[in-house]
Amino acid sequence: MCKPCKDISTVGFICPMDCELDAVRRLLEKTETVRYAGMDFYKGSIAGHSAVAVKCGVGKVFAAMAAEAMILGFSPDLIINTGVAGNLADGLSIGDVVVSSSVVQHDMDTSPLGDPVGLISGINKVYLESDADASALMCRVLDSLGIRYVQGVVASGDQFVATQEKRDFIRQAFGAACCEMEGAAVGQVCYASGVRFLILRALSDDANGHSPDDFPAYCVKVSETSSKVIAAFMKAIPTL
Ligand code: ADE
């Protein structure tokens, strides 16, 4: 059974790049820009729900900073990290989407001390679960829009994955559907703060060294798709 929608009053969006932020900003109504913790946060509403969006920049540290600042400054009930990712899943191709079931840091490794690869010391977990209800709702939204997707593990690390060897390692070690550079950092901050989170990524490459010829043009295209998905998700929140 769905939880009542009153649980979600503000949705936060954390986007690594401008084109990804634009996908959210073009949906925001009654926007106000608030400078907080050295970042510009764009506050407004989408489909009648409060929303706040920020560009974090590339990599886990920037993503964690943005998540922490957003939580402290804007109290979101759900944080969604959107962007592009490298494809690791069979049956998906460039332009398809991955919705997180959980996140993992593929470059976290204290295995010389006897830990499993990917273990976050202190928390003692390898995988951090996304909000199951938000993830299921996002899947329903993608179904309704006819967009091909997989719900699975999103693997993050501070490197652009571009070799078959690294790709195979992340797939085999973590069963990941895609790799990117921010989602698991957002997930860890949310986990530590008790805030729900979800990662939504459009596939831009196969993480094997072959990127689309025109990456900026690809980002603009993805941004248009992201806008459609986010608008439909925000409309559907009352069913969450
Ligand atoms: N974002 C988009 N493609 C990526 C890749 N191959 N590795 C890491 N982050 C990415």
Short mmCIF file of C-alpha atoms and ligand atoms in Angstrom, two decimals:
data_model
loop_
_atom_site.label_atom_id
_atom_site.label_comp_id
_atom_site.label_asym_id
_atom_site.label_seq_id
_atom_site.Cartn_x
_atom_site.Cartn_y
_atom_site.Cartn_z
CA MET A 1 0.00 0.00 0.00
CA CYS A 2 1.27 3.53 -0.77
CA LYS A 3 2.27 5.89 2.04
CA PRO A 4 0.31 9.16 2.23
CA CYS A 5 1.78 11.87 0.02
CA LYS A 6 2.02 14.31 2.93
CA ASP A 7 5.31 12.54 3.72
CA ILE A 8 6.86 14.37 0.76
CA SER A 9 6.50 18.09 0.96
CA THR A 10 9.84 19.22 -0.54
CA VAL A 11 11.86 17.39 -3.19
CA GLY A 12 15.51 18.34 -3.64
CA PHE A 13 17.41 17.86 -6.90
CA ILE A 14 21.19 17.61 -6.99
CA CYS A 15 22.69 17.81 -10.47
CA PRO A 16 26.38 17.55 -11.33
CA MET A 17 26.32 19.66 -14.51
CA ASP A 18 24.55 22.74 -15.91
CA CYS A 19 22.60 20.79 -18.55
CA GLU A 20 21.24 18.53 -15.82
CA LEU A 21 20.33 21.46 -13.58
CA ASP A 22 18.57 23.13 -16.53
CA ALA A 23 16.26 20.13 -16.79
CA VAL A 24 14.91 20.97 -13.33
CA ARG A 25 15.14 24.76 -13.52
CA ARG A 26 12.94 24.94 -16.58
CA LEU A 27 10.17 23.21 -14.59
CA LEU A 28 10.41 25.39 -11.49
CA GLU A 29 7.67 27.95 -10.96
CA LYS A 30 7.95 31.01 -8.72
CA THR A 31 11.70 30.55 -8.52
CA GLU A 32 13.85 32.25 -5.95
CA THR A 33 17.66 31.94 -5.86
CA VAL A 34 19.17 31.46 -2.42
CA ARG A 35 22.93 31.59 -1.91
CA TYR A 36 23.82 29.12 0.84
CA ALA A 37 27.09 27.41 1.80
CA GLY A 38 28.75 28.86 -1.28
CA MET A 39 26.18 27.40 -3.69
CA ASP A 40 23.17 28.78 -5.56
CA PHE A 41 19.99 26.93 -4.62
CA TYR A 42 16.94 27.41 -6.86
CA LYS A 43 13.73 27.19 -4.86
CA GLY A 44 10.23 27.04 -6.28
CA SER A 45 7.49 24.55 -7.03
CA ILE A 46 6.85 21.84 -9.58
CA ALA A 47 3.34 20.46 -10.05
CA GLY A 48 2.31 22.07 -6.78
CA HIS A 49 5.12 20.56 -4.68
CA SER A 50 8.00 22.52 -3.19
CA ALA A 51 11.25 21.84 -4.95
CA VAL A 52 14.84 22.98 -4.60
CA ALA A 53 17.66 22.38 -7.05
CA VAL A 54 21.43 22.86 -6.98
CA LYS A 55 24.36 22.18 -9.28
CA CYS A 56 26.96 20.27 -7.27
CA GLY A 57 29.80 19.82 -9.76
CA VAL A 58 31.56 16.58 -10.62
CA GLY A 59 32.69 14.01 -8.06
CA LYS A 60 31.77 12.60 -4.68
CA VAL A 61 33.11 15.42 -2.49
CA PHE A 62 31.12 18.14 -4.28
CA ALA A 63 28.06 15.90 -4.27
CA ALA A 64 28.36 15.28 -0.52
CA MET A 65 28.81 19.01 0.15
CA ALA A 66 25.69 19.85 -1.84
CA ALA A 67 23.64 17.12 -0.15
CA GLU A 68 24.69 18.24 3.33
CA ALA A 69 23.99 21.91 2.56
CA MET A 70 20.64 21.09 0.99
CA ILE A 71 19.57 19.04 4.01
CA LEU A 72 20.68 21.67 6.53
CA GLY A 73 19.40 24.67 4.60
CA PHE A 74 16.23 23.40 2.90
CA SER A 75 15.03 20.26 4.77
CA PRO A 76 14.02 18.19 1.72
CA ASP A 77 11.97 15.06 2.37
CA LEU A 78 13.42 13.33 -0.68
CA ILE A 79 16.62 14.07 -2.61
CA ILE A 80 16.90 13.01 -6.24
CA ASN A 81 20.31 13.00 -7.88
CA THR A 82 19.92 13.25 -11.65
CA GLY A 83 22.49 13.16 -14.42
CA VAL A 84 24.23 10.96 -16.95
CA ALA A 85 26.08 7.69 -16.38
CA GLY A 86 28.07 4.99 -18.09
CA ASN A 87 26.09 1.88 -18.99
CA LEU A 88 27.02 -1.42 -17.33
CA ALA A 89 23.74 -3.27 -17.88
CA ASP A 90 22.99 -5.88 -20.52
CA GLY A 91 20.06 -4.90 -22.67
CA LEU A 92 20.38 -1.14 -22.17
CA SER A 93 21.95 1.35 -24.54
CA ILE A 94 22.76 5.04 -24.73
CA GLY A 95 19.69 7.14 -23.97
CA ASP A 96 18.12 4.54 -21.68
CA VAL A 97 17.76 5.18 -17.97
CA VAL A 98 18.83 3.62 -14.66
CA VAL A 99 16.77 4.13 -11.49
CA SER A 100 18.59 3.25 -8.29
CA SER A 101 17.55 0.45 -6.00
CA SER A 102 20.77 1.09 -4.06
CA VAL A 103 24.14 2.81 -4.38
CA VAL A 104 27.71 1.68 -3.83
CA GLN A 105 31.12 3.37 -3.92
CA HIS A 106 33.20 1.29 -6.29
CA ASP A 107 36.41 3.07 -5.28
CA MET A 108 35.94 2.52 -1.52
CA ASP A 109 38.41 -0.21 -0.63
CA THR A 110 39.67 -1.20 2.81
CA SER A 111 40.03 -4.85 1.74
CA PRO A 112 43.71 -4.97 2.86
CA LEU A 113 42.27 -4.64 6.39
CA GLY A 114 39.98 -7.62 5.83
CA ASP A 115 36.83 -5.72 4.80
CA PRO A 116 34.68 -6.51 1.76
CA VAL A 117 35.45 -4.21 -1.19
CA GLY A 118 33.11 -1.21 -1.10
CA LEU A 119 32.47 -1.37 2.66
CA ILE A 120 31.83 2.02 4.24
CA SER A 121 33.59 1.83 7.59
CA GLY A 122 31.55 3.15 10.49
CA ILE A 123 28.27 2.46 8.76
CA ASN A 124 29.47 -1.09 8.03
CA LYS A 125 27.53 -1.37 4.78
CA VAL A 126 28.53 -1.82 1.14
CA TYR A 127 25.16 -0.90 -0.41
CA LEU A 128 22.86 1.90 0.75
CA GLU A 129 19.22 1.48 -0.22
CA SER A 130 17.34 4.15 -2.11
CA ASP A 131 13.83 4.97 -0.99
CA ALA A 132 11.88 1.95 -2.21
CA ASP A 133 8.60 3.83 -2.71
CA ALA A 134 10.19 6.68 -4.67
CA SER A 135 12.15 4.20 -6.77
CA ALA A 136 8.99 2.20 -7.56
CA LEU A 137 7.11 5.39 -8.44
CA MET A 138 9.92 6.52 -10.75
CA CYS A 139 9.74 3.12 -12.51
CA ARG A 140 5.98 3.52 -13.00
CA VAL A 141 6.54 7.01 -14.43
CA LEU A 142 9.15 5.69 -16.88
CA ASP A 143 6.78 2.88 -17.87
CA SER A 144 4.03 5.41 -18.54
CA LEU A 145 6.37 7.52 -20.70
CA GLY A 146 7.61 4.47 -22.62
CA ILE A 147 11.22 5.07 -21.61
CA ARG A 148 13.43 1.97 -21.38
CA TYR A 149 15.10 1.59 -17.98
CA VAL A 150 16.56 -0.77 -15.42
CA GLN A 151 16.10 -0.51 -11.67
CA GLY A 152 19.41 -1.49 -10.10
CA VAL A 153 22.64 -0.69 -8.32
CA VAL A 154 24.27 2.66 -9.14
CA ALA A 155 28.05 2.58 -8.62
CA SER A 156 29.90 5.83 -7.95
CA GLY A 157 33.59 6.65 -7.85
CA ASP A 158 35.93 9.56 -8.47
CA GLN A 159 36.84 8.49 -11.97
CA PHE A 160 35.32 8.49 -15.42
CA VAL A 161 35.20 4.77 -16.26
CA ALA A 162 36.57 4.23 -19.74
CA THR A 163 38.27 0.84 -19.85
CA GLN A 164 36.82 -2.63 -20.30
CA GLU A 165 38.82 -3.85 -17.28
CA LYS A 166 37.37 -1.27 -14.87
CA ARG A 167 33.90 -1.74 -16.35
CA ASP A 168 34.09 -5.50 -15.79
CA PHE A 169 35.35 -5.02 -12.22
CA ILE A 170 32.42 -2.75 -11.25
CA ARG A 171 29.87 -5.03 -12.88
CA GLN A 172 31.27 -8.19 -11.33
CA ALA A 173 32.13 -6.85 -7.87
CA PHE A 174 28.87 -4.95 -7.31
CA GLY A 175 26.33 -6.10 -9.90
CA ALA A 176 25.96 -2.45 -10.89
CA ALA A 177 23.73 -1.26 -13.73
CA CYS A 178 25.61 2.00 -14.29
CA CYS A 179 28.59 3.98 -13.10
CA GLU A 180 28.81 7.69 -12.36
CA MET A 181 30.61 9.99 -9.94
CA GLU A 182 28.15 11.40 -7.38
CA GLY A 183 25.13 9.23 -6.51
CA ALA A 184 26.64 7.15 -3.71
CA ALA A 185 28.01 10.26 -2.00
CA VAL A 186 24.53 11.80 -2.01
CA GLY A 187 23.27 8.45 -0.71
CA GLN A 188 25.76 8.33 2.14
CA VAL A 189 24.94 11.85 3.33
CA CYS A 190 21.21 11.11 3.10
CA TYR A 191 21.68 7.84 4.97
CA ALA A 192 23.60 9.62 7.75
CA SER A 193 20.87 12.27 8.00
CA GLY A 194 17.85 9.98 7.65
CA VAL A 195 16.70 11.59 4.38
CA ARG A 196 15.23 9.52 1.55
CA PHE A 197 17.10 9.52 -1.73
CA LEU A 198 16.91 8.28 -5.30
CA ILE A 199 19.32 8.35 -8.24
CA LEU A 200 18.03 8.83 -11.80
CA ARG A 201 20.63 8.54 -14.55
CA ALA A 202 20.44 8.60 -18.34
CA LEU A 203 23.10 6.52 -20.06
CA SER A 204 25.61 8.58 -22.04
CA ASP A 205 28.25 5.95 -22.89
CA ASP A 206 29.20 2.32 -22.38
CA ALA A 207 31.99 3.07 -19.87
CA ASN A 208 34.50 1.46 -22.20
CA GLY A 209 36.14 4.47 -23.83
CA HIS A 210 33.56 5.07 -26.56
CA SER A 211 31.64 8.27 -25.71
CA PRO A 212 28.99 9.80 -27.98
CA ASP A 213 30.66 11.89 -30.71
CA ASP A 214 29.00 15.09 -29.55
CA PHE A 215 28.74 14.85 -25.75
CA PRO A 216 27.36 18.41 -25.19
CA ALA A 217 24.60 17.84 -27.77
CA TYR A 218 23.85 14.53 -26.10
CA CYS A 219 23.56 16.28 -22.70
CA VAL A 220 21.00 18.73 -24.09
CA LYS A 221 18.94 15.82 -25.44
CA VAL A 222 19.14 14.00 -22.12
CA SER A 223 18.17 17.15 -20.31
CA GLU A 224 14.94 17.34 -22.32
CA THR A 225 14.10 13.74 -21.41
CA SER A 226 14.96 14.37 -17.75
CA SER A 227 12.57 17.34 -17.68
CA LYS A 228 9.74 15.17 -18.96
CA VAL A 229 10.46 12.45 -16.41
CA ILE A 230 10.82 14.86 -13.48
CA ALA A 231 7.59 16.69 -14.40
CA ALA A 232 5.70 13.40 -14.53
CA PHE A 233 7.27 12.21 -11.27
CA MET A 234 6.31 15.41 -9.43
CA LYS A 235 2.76 15.10 -10.74
CA ALA A 236 2.63 11.48 -9.56
CA ILE A 237 3.94 12.16 -6.03
CA PRO A 238 0.43 12.11 -4.51
CA THR A 239 0.41 8.38 -5.27
CA LEU A 240 3.67 7.81 -3.38
N1 ADE B 1 29.20 9.68 -16.27
C1 ADE B 1 28.85 9.43 -17.55
N2 ADE B 1 29.58 8.42 -18.04
C2 ADE B 1 30.42 8.03 -17.06
C3 ADE B 1 31.44 7.06 -16.98
N3 ADE B 1 31.75 6.29 -18.00
N4 ADE B 1 32.13 6.96 -15.81
C4 ADE B 1 31.83 7.77 -14.77
N5 ADE B 1 30.88 8.70 -14.80
C5 ADE B 1 30.19 8.83 -15.92
#
